[in-house]
Coordinates of C-alpha atoms in Angstrom, one line a residue:
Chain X
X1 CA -90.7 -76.7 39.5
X2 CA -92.4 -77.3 43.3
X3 CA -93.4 -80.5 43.3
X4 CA -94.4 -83.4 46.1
X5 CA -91.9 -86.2 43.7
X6 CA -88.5 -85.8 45.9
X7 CA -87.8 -89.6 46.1
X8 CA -86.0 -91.1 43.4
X9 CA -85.0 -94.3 45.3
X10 CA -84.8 -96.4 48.0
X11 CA -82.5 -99.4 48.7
X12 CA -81.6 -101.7 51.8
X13 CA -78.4 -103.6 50.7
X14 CA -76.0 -106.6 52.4
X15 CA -72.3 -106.2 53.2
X16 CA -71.7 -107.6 50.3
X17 CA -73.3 -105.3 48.2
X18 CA -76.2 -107.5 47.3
X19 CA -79.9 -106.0 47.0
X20 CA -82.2 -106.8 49.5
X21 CA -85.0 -104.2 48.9
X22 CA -84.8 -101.9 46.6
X23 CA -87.8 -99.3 45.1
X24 CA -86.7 -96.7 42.0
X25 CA -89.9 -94.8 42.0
X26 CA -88.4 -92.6 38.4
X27 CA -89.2 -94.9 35.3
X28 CA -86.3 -92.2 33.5
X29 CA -83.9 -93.1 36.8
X30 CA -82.7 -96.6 35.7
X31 CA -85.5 -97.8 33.4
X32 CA -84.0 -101.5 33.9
X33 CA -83.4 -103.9 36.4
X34 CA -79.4 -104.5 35.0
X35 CA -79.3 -100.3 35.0
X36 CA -80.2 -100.7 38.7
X37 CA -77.5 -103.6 40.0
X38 CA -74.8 -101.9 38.3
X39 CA -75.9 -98.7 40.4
X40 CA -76.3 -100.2 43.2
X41 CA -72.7 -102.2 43.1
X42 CA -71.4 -99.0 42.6
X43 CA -72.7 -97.3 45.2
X44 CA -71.9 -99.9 47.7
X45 CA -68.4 -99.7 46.7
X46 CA -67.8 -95.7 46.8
X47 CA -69.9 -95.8 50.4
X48 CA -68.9 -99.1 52.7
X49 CA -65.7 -98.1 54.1
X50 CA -66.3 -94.2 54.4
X51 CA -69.0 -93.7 56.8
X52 CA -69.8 -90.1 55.3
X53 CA -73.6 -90.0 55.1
X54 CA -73.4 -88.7 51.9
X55 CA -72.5 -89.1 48.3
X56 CA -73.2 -87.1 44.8
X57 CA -73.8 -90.2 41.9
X58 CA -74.7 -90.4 38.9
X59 CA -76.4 -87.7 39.0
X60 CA -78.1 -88.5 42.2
X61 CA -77.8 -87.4 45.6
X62 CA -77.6 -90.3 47.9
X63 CA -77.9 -90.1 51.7
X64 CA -76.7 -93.6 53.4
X65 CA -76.4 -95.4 56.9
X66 CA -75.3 -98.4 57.9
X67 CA -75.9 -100.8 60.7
X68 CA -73.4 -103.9 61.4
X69 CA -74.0 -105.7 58.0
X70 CA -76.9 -103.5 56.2
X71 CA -76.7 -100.8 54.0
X72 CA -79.5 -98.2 53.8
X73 CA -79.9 -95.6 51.2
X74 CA -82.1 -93.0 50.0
X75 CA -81.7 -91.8 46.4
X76 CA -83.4 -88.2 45.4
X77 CA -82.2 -86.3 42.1
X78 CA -79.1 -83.6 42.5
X79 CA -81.5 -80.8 42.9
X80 CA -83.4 -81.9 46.4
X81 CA -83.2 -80.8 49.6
X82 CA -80.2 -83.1 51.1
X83 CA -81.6 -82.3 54.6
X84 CA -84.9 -83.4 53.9
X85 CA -83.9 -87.1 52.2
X86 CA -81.0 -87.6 55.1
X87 CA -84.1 -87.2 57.7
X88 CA -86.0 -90.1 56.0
X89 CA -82.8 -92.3 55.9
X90 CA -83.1 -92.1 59.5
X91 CA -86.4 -93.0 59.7
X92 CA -84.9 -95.8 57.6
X93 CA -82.7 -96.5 60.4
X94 CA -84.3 -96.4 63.3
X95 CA -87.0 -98.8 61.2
X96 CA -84.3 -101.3 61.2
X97 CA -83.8 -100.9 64.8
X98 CA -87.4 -102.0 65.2
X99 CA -87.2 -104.7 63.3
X100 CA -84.1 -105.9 64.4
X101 CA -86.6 -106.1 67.5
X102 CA -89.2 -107.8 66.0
X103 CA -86.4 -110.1 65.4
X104 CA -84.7 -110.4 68.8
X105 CA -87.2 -113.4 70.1
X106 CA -85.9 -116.0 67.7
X107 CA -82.2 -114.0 68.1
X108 CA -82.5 -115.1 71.9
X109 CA -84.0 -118.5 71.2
X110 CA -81.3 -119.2 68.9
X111 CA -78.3 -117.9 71.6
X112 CA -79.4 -120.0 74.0
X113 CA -80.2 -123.3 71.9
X114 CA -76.6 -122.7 70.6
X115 CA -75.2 -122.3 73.8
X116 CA -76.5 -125.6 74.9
X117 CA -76.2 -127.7 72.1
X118 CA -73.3 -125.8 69.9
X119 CA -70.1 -124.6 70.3
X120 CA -69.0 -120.9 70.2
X121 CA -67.6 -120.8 66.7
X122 CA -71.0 -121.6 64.8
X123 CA -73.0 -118.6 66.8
X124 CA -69.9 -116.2 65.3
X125 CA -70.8 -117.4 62.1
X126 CA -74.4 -115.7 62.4
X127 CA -75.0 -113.1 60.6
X128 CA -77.7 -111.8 63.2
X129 CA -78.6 -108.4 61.9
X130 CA -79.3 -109.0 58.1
X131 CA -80.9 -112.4 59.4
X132 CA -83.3 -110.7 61.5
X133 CA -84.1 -108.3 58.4
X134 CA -84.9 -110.8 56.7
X135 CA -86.8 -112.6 59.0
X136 CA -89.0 -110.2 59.0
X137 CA -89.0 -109.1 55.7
X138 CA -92.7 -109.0 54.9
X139 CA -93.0 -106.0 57.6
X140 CA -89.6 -104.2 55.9
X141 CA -91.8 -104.0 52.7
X142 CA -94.4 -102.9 54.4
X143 CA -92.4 -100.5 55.9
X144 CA -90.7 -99.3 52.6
X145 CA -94.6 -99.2 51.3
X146 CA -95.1 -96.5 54.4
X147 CA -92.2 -94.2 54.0
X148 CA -92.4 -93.2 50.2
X149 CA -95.3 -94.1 48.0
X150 CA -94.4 -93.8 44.5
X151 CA -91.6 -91.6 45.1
X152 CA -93.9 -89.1 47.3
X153 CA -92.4 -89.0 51.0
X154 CA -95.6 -90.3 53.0
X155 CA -94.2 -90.6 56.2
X156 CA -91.1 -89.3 57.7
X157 CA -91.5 -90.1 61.4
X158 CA -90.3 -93.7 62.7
X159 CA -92.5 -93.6 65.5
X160 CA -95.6 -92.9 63.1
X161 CA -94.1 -95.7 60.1
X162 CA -93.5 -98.3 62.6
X163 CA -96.9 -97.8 64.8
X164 CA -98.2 -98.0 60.7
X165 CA -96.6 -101.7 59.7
X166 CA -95.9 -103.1 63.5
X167 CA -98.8 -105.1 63.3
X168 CA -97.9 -108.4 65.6
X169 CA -98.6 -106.3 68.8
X170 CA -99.0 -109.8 70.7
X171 CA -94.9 -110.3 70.0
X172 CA -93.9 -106.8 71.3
X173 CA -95.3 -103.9 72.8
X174 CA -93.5 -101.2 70.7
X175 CA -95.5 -98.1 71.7
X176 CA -94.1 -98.8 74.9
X177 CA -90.0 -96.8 75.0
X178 CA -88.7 -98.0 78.1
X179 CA -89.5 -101.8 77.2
X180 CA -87.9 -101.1 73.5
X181 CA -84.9 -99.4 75.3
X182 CA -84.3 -102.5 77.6
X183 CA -84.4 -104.9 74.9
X184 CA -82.1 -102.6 73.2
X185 CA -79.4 -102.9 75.3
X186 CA -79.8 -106.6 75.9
X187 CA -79.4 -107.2 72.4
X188 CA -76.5 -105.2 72.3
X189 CA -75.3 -106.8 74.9
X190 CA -75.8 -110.5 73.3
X191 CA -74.0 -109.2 69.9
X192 CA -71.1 -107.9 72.1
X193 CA -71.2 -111.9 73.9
X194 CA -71.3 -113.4 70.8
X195 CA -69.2 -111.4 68.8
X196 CA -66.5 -112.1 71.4
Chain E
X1 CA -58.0 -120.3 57.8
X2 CA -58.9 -119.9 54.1
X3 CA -61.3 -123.8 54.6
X4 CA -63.0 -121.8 57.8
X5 CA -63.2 -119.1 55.0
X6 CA -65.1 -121.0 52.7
X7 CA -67.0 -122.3 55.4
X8 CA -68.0 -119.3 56.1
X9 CA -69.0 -118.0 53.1
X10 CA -70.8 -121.2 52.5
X11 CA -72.8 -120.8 55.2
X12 CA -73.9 -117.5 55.0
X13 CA -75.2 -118.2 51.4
X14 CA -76.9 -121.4 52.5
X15 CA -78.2 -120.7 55.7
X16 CA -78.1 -117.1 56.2
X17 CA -80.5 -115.8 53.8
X18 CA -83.4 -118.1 53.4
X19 CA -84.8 -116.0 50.3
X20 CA -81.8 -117.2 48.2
X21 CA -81.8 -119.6 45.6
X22 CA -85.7 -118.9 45.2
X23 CA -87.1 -120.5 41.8
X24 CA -89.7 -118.3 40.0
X25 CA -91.6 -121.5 38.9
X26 CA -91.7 -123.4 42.5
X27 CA -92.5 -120.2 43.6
X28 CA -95.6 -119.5 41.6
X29 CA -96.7 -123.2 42.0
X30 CA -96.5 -122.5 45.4
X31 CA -99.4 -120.0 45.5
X32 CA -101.6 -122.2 44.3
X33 CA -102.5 -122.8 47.7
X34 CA -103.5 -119.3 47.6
X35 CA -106.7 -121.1 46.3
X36 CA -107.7 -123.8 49.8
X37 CA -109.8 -123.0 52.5
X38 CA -109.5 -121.9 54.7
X39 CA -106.5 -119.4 54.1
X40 CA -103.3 -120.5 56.1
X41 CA -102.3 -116.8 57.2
X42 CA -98.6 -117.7 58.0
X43 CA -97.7 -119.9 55.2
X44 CA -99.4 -117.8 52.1
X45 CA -98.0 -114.4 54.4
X46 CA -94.8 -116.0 53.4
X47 CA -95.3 -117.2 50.2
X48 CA -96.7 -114.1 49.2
X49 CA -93.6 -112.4 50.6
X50 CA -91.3 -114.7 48.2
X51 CA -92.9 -113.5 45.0
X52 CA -93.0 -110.1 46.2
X53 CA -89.1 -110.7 46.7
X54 CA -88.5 -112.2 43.3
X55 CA -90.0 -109.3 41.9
X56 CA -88.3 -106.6 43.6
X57 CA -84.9 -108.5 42.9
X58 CA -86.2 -107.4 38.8
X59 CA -87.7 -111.1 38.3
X60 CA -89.4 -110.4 34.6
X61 CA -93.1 -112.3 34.9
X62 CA -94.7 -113.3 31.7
X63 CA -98.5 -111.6 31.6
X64 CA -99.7 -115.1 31.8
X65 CA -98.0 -115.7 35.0
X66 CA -98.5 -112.3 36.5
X67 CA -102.6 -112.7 35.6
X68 CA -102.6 -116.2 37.2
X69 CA -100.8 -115.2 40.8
X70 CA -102.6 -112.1 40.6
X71 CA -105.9 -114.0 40.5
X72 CA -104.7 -117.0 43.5
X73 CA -103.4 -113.5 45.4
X74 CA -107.4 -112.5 45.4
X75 CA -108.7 -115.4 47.5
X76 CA -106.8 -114.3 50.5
X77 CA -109.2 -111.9 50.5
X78 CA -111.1 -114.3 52.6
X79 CA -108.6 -114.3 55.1
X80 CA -109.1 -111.3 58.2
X81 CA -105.4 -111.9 59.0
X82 CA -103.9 -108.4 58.9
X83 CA -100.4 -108.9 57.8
X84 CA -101.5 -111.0 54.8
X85 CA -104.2 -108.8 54.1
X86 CA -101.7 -105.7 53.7
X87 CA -99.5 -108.1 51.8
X88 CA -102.1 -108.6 49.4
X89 CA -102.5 -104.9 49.1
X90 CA -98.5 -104.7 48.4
X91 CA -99.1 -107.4 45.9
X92 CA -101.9 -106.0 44.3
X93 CA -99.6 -102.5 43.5
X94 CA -96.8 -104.4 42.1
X95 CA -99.2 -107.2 39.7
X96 CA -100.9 -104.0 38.4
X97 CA -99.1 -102.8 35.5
X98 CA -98.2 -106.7 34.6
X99 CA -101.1 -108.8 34.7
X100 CA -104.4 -108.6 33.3
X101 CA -107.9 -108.1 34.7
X102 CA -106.7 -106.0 37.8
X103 CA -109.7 -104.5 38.3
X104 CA -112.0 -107.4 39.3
X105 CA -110.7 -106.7 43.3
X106 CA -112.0 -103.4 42.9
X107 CA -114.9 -104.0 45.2
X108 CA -113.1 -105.4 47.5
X109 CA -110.6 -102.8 48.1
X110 CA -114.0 -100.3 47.8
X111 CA -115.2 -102.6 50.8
X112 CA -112.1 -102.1 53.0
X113 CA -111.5 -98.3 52.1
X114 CA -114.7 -97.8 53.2
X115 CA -114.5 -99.7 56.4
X116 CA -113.8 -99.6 60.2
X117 CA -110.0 -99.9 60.2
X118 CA -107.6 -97.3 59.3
X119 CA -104.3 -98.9 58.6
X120 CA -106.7 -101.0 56.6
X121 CA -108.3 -97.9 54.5
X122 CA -105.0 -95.9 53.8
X123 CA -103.4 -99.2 52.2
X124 CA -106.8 -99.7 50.3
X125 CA -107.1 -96.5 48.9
X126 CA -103.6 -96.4 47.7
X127 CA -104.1 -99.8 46.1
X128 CA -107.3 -99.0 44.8
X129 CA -105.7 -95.7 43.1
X130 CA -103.0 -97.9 41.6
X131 CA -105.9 -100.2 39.7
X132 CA -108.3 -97.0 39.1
X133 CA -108.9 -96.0 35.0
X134 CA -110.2 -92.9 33.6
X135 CA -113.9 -94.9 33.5
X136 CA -113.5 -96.0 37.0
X137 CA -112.5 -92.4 38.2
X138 CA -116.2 -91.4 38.6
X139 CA -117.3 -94.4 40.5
X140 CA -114.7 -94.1 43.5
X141 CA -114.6 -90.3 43.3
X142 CA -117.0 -89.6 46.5
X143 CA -115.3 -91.8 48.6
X144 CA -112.2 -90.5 47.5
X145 CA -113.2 -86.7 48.5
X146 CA -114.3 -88.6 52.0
X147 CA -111.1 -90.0 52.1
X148 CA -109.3 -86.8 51.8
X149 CA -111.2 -84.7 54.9
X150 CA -111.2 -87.9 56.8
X151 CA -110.2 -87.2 60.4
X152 CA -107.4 -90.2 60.5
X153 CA -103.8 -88.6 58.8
X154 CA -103.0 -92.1 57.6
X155 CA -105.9 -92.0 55.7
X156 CA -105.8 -88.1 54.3
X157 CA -102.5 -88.6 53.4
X158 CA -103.1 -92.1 51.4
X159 CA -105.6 -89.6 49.7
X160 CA -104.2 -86.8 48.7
X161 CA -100.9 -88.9 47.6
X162 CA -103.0 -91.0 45.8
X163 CA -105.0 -87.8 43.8
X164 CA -101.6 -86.7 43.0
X165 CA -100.5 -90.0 41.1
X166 CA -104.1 -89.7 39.5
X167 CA -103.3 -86.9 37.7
X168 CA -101.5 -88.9 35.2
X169 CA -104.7 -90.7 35.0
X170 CA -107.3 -88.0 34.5
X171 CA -105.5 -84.3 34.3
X172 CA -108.4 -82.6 36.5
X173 CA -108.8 -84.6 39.6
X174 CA -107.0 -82.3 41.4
X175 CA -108.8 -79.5 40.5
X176 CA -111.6 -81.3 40.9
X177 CA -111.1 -82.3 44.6
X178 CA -109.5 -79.0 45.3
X179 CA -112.1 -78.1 47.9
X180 CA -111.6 -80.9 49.9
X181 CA -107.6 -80.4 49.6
X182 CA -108.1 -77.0 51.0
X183 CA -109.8 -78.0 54.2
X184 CA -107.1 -81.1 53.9
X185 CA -104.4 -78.1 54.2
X186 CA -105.7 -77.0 57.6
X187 CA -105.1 -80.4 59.2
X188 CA -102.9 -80.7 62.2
X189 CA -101.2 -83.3 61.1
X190 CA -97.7 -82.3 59.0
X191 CA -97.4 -84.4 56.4
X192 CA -100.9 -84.6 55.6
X193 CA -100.2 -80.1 55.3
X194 CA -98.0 -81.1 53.0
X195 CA -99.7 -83.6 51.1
X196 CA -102.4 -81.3 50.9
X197 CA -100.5 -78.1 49.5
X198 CA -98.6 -80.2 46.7
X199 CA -102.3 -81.0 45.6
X200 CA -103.4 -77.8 45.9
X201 CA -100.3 -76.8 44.1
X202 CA -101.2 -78.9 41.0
X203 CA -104.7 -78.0 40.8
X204 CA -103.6 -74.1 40.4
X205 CA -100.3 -74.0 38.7
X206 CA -101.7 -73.6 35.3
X207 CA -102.9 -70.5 37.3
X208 CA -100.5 -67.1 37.9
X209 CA -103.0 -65.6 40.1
X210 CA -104.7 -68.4 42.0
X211 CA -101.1 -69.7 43.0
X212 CA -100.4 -66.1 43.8
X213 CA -103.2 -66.0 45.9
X214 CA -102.5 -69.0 48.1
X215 CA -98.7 -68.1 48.2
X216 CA -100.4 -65.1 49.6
X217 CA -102.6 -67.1 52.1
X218 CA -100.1 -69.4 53.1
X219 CA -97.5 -66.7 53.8
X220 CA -99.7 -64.7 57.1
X221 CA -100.0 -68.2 58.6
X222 CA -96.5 -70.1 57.9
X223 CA -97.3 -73.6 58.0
X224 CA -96.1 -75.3 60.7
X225 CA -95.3 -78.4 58.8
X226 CA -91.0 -78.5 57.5
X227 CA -92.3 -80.4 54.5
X228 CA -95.0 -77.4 53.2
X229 CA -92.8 -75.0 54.5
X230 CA -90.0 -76.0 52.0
X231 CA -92.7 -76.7 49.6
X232 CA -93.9 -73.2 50.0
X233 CA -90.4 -71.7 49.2
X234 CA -89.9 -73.2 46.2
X235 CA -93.7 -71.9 44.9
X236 CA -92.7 -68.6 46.4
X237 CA -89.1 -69.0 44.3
X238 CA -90.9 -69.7 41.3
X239 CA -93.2 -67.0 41.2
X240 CA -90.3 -64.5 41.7
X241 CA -89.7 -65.6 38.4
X242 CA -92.8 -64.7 36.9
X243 CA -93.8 -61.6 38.5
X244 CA -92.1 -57.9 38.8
X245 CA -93.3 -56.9 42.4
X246 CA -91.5 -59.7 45.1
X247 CA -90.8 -57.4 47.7
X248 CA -93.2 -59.7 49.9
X249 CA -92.3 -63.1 48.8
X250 CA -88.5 -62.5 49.4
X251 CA -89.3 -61.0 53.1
X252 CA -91.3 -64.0 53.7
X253 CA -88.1 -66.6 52.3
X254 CA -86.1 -64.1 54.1
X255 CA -87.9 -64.7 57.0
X256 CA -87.5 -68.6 57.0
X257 CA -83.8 -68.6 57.2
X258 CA -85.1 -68.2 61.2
X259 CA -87.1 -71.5 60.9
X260 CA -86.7 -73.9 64.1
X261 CA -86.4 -76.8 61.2
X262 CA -82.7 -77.0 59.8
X263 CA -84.5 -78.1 56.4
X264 CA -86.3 -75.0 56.0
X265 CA -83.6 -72.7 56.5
X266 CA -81.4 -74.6 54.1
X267 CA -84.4 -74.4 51.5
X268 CA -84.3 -70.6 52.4
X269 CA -81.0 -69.7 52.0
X270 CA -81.1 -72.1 48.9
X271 CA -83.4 -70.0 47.0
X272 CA -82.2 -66.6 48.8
X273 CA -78.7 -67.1 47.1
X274 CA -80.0 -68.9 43.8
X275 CA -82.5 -65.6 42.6
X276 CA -81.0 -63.8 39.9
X277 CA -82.2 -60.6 40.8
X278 CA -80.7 -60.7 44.2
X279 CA -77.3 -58.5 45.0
X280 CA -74.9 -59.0 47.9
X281 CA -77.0 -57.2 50.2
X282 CA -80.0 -59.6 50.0
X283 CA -77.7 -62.8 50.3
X284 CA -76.0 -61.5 53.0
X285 CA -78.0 -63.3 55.7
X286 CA -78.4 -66.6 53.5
X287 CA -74.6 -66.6 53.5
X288 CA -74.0 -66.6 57.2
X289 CA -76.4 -69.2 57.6
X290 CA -74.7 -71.7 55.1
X291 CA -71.6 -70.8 57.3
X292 CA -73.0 -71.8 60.5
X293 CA -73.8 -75.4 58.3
X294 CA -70.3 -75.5 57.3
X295 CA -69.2 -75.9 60.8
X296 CA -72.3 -78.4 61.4
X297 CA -71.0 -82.3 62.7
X298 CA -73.9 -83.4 60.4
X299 CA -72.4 -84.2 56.5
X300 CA -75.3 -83.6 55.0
X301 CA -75.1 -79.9 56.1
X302 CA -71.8 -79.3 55.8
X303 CA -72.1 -81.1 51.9
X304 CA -75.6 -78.9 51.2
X305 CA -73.9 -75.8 52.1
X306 CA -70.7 -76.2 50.6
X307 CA -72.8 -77.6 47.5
X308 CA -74.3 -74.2 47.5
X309 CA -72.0 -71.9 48.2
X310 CA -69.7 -73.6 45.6
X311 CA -72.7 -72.6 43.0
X312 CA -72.7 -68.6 44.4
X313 CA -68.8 -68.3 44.0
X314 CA -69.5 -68.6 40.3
X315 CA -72.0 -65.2 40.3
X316 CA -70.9 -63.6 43.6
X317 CA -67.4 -64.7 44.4
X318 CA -67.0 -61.6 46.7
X319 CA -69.6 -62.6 48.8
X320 CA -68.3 -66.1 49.7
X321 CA -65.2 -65.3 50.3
X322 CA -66.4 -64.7 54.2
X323 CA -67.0 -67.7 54.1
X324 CA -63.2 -69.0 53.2
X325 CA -61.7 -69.7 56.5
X326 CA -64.8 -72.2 57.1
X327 CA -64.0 -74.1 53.7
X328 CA -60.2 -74.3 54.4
X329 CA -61.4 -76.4 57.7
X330 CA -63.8 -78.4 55.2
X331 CA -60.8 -79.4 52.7
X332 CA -59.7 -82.2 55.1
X333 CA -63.2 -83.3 55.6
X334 CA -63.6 -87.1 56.0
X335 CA -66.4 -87.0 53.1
X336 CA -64.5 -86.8 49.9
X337 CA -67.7 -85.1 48.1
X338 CA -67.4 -82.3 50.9
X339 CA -63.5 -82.0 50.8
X340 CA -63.8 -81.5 46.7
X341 CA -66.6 -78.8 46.6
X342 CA -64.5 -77.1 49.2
X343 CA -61.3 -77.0 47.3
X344 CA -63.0 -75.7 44.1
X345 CA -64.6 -73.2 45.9
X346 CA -61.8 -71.8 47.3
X347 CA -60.4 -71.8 44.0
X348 CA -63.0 -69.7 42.7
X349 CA -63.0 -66.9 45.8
X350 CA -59.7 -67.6 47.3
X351 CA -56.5 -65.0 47.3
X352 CA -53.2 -65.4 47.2
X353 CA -52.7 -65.2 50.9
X354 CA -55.0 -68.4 51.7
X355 CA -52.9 -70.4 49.3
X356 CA -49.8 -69.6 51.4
X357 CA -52.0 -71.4 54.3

């Protein structure tokens, strides 16, 4: 039967395994919040060493990214159009990228205060990426909110989602590429310093 | 080592996540500031973010509790602030279906749907529809058909989305808004296309011959969005089903295994290979395309593909077997999923000589 539902889920999970955001837009697809952990712990556990992109469970289809410490997946039943839901878990990624920006300014605040005041070992304790997640995690749900509404894909285009939830323009001017792509490689840069 | 370890650990619990350890009760004490003015934008933003945390980590709130946040939650309205006002939006969905009284901030979100600011209007419209009753259908429905031929995508999207969850609502709101859904479907933008033909879709599915019809329409022009395009497969799939002459429809699916949009083509050869009717000659091309996928560095190719052609070796093993050489390289693959459905495949088509390899 054609129809616009494709979405079954959406999750953002630690390296741990541990729910950070999660959306099951299907009241039949794990009717209860127990139902959805146990999913979830097993999914983290067929998908965080093998970085395969994709994964047939419980019935579902799941498409899945990481970045550093965070797990992304999108969750659509066994009868969907893989290539369709892996294009929105890379709007998922690329999301993060973003706000892994909207991050960076307390990320380089934090660098230098610790390389005045602390010593080396407590910055490699800082788990910068999932921190700056949920530093901003107001704007991730907002974000969720603008890819898939109710299990409908809304939005599949980064550009479009983030110019839809980027709201604190005065912080970072993120219609603007080349200024994104320079703090881009300075952050990668700083992870590489600090990871050291 | 193992203290640094612990340390480690420690920290990351303590410090690293600053959601953690969150108490429903402090939480929901908390927005009782919810209720001074004027509205601190920062600290009930973040507040309002906590609860909205707590729920989505399947916190159960009592009714009582739901209703009382859910009434604090509406005197941020007095706040311009446009994070906390979008936050309040996102609160308002979740609250609905658990506390009571929702719909006293219908006029509110009336007022903002209504007003200057777009990102404003497509988050209102798709609270509004989460709150919206069969009695309250009528009242909203004129802004609502505004809303759908509204010149901003965010907005005809947030529209047409939200018609679709309003079926369950009221069964004839999509016919009833069809009209507007039709000019909806001539919109630039692609996902508001697509929004647009799944209403469409609904409103004339009860239908043989109106879905016929716009199948028909649809077909000369080939949308230019993926989304509709795939959409548009499966309605042309489905009516292959139902009616005797498909010489047309199956050119046109035919015809979209040359899509520009990798998505497409897969939904093309998808349905190409899954119609009953069809004989080796007619799967042909959909076959050569799913072996270009197998051979794709993407996974989720090489796993749609090999998911399919795994599912044609079972009616037309002779036909896959082209395709063997192509799976033998797939049965080391680094996804296990992929490697699996390439072995049992082979299984089905393979010959004696490939088993020697």
């Amino acid at each position: 039967e054609p129809t616009l539902y494709t979405v079954k889920g959406m999750a953002i999970l630690d390296n741990d395994g541990n729910r950070i955001l999660a959306k099951y837009y299907d009241k039949n697809v794990f009717p209860t919040s127990k139902e959805q952990k146990t999913f979830e712990k097993n999914l983290f556990s067929k998908t965080h060493r093998a970085n395969a992109e994709i994964i047939m469970l419980d019935g579902l289809t799941c498409v899945y990214r990481s970045n550093v410490d965070l797990f992304f997946y999108v969750m659509g039943s066994s009868h969907e159009n893989e290539v369709c839901i892996i294009r929105l878990c890379q709007v998922f990624q690329i999301l993060s990228w973003n706000i892994n920006l909207l991050g960076l300014f307390q990320l380089i605040l934090m660098s230098v205060l610790n390389c005045l005041y602390d010593s080396v070992s407590s910055i490699l304790r800082k788990n910068v990426e999932k921190r700056a997640v949920l530093d901003s995690l107001d704007i991730v749900m907002l974000a969720m909110d603008e890819i898939c509404d109710g299990g409908i894909i809304l939005d599949a285009d980064a550009t479009s989602v983030v110019q839809r939830v980027a709201l604190r323009t005065d912080d970072i001017p993120l219609g603007e590429q080349t200024v994104a792509q320079v703090l881009q490689s300075a952050k990668e840069q700083l992870k590489w310093s600090l990871l050291k | 080592m193992i203290t640094f370890k612990r340390d480690k650990k420690e920290e990351e619990d303590g410090g690293g996540n600053p959601f953690q350890n969150l108490e429903k009760t402090t939480v929901l004490q908390e927005a009782r500031t919810f209720n001074n003015t004027p509205v601190n934008p920062r600290k009930c933003a973040h507040i309002l973010t906590k609860i909205l945390y707590l729920l989505n980590q399947g916190e159960q709130l009592g009714t009582t509790e739901a209703t009382e946040a859910f009434f604090a939650m509406t005197k941020l309205f007095q706040s311009r602030d446009v994070i906390l006002r979008r936050l309040v939006y996102l609160g308002i969905k979740e609250l609905s279906s658990l506390a009571e009284d929702v719909i006293i901030v219908t006029s509110s979100l009336t007022k903002d749907m209504t007003g200057k600011e777009d990102l404003y209007r497509a988050a209102a419209i798709r609270a509004l529809c989460t709150i919206t009753d069969s009695s309250m259908l009528a009242a909203i429905e004129r802004y609502m058909k505004q809303a759908i031929i509204d010149r901003s995508p965010a907005v005809s999207s947030a529209a047409l989305v939200s018609s679709l969850h309003l079926t369950s609502v009221s069964s004839d709101v999509a016919r009833r808004w069809a009209n507007e859904a039709q000019e909806a479907l001539n919109c630039d933008n692609v996902m508001v296309q697509y929004h647009a033909l799944g209403v469409l879709y609904q409103a004339r599915k009860a239908d043989k011959h109106a879905v016929i019809k716009l199948v028909a329409k649809l077909m000369r022009t080939s949308p230019k969005s993926p989304y509709a395009a795939c959409m548009l497969i499966r309605m042309a799939y489905k009516l292959l089903d139902e009616v005797d002459e498909g010489e047309e429809l199956i050119g046109f699916i035919e015809s979209c295994l040359r899509h520009k949009s990798e998505m497409v083509v897969y939904e093309a050869a998808h349905a190409l290979v899954n119609l009953g009717r069809s004989g080796a000659r007619e799967i042909g091309p959909a076959i050569s395309v799913l072996q270009l996928f197998c051979g794709s560095p993407k996974p989720a190719l090489r796993f749609a593909a090999v998911r399919t052609l795994n599912k044609v070796a079972m009616s037309h093993p002779a036909a896959v077997t082209a395709c063997n050489l192509d799976l033998e390289n797939l049965i080391t693959d680094s996804n296990r999923s992929i490697a699996t459905l390439a072995i049992t495949t082979l299984l089905k088509t393979g010959a004696e000589s490939s088993v020697d390899r």
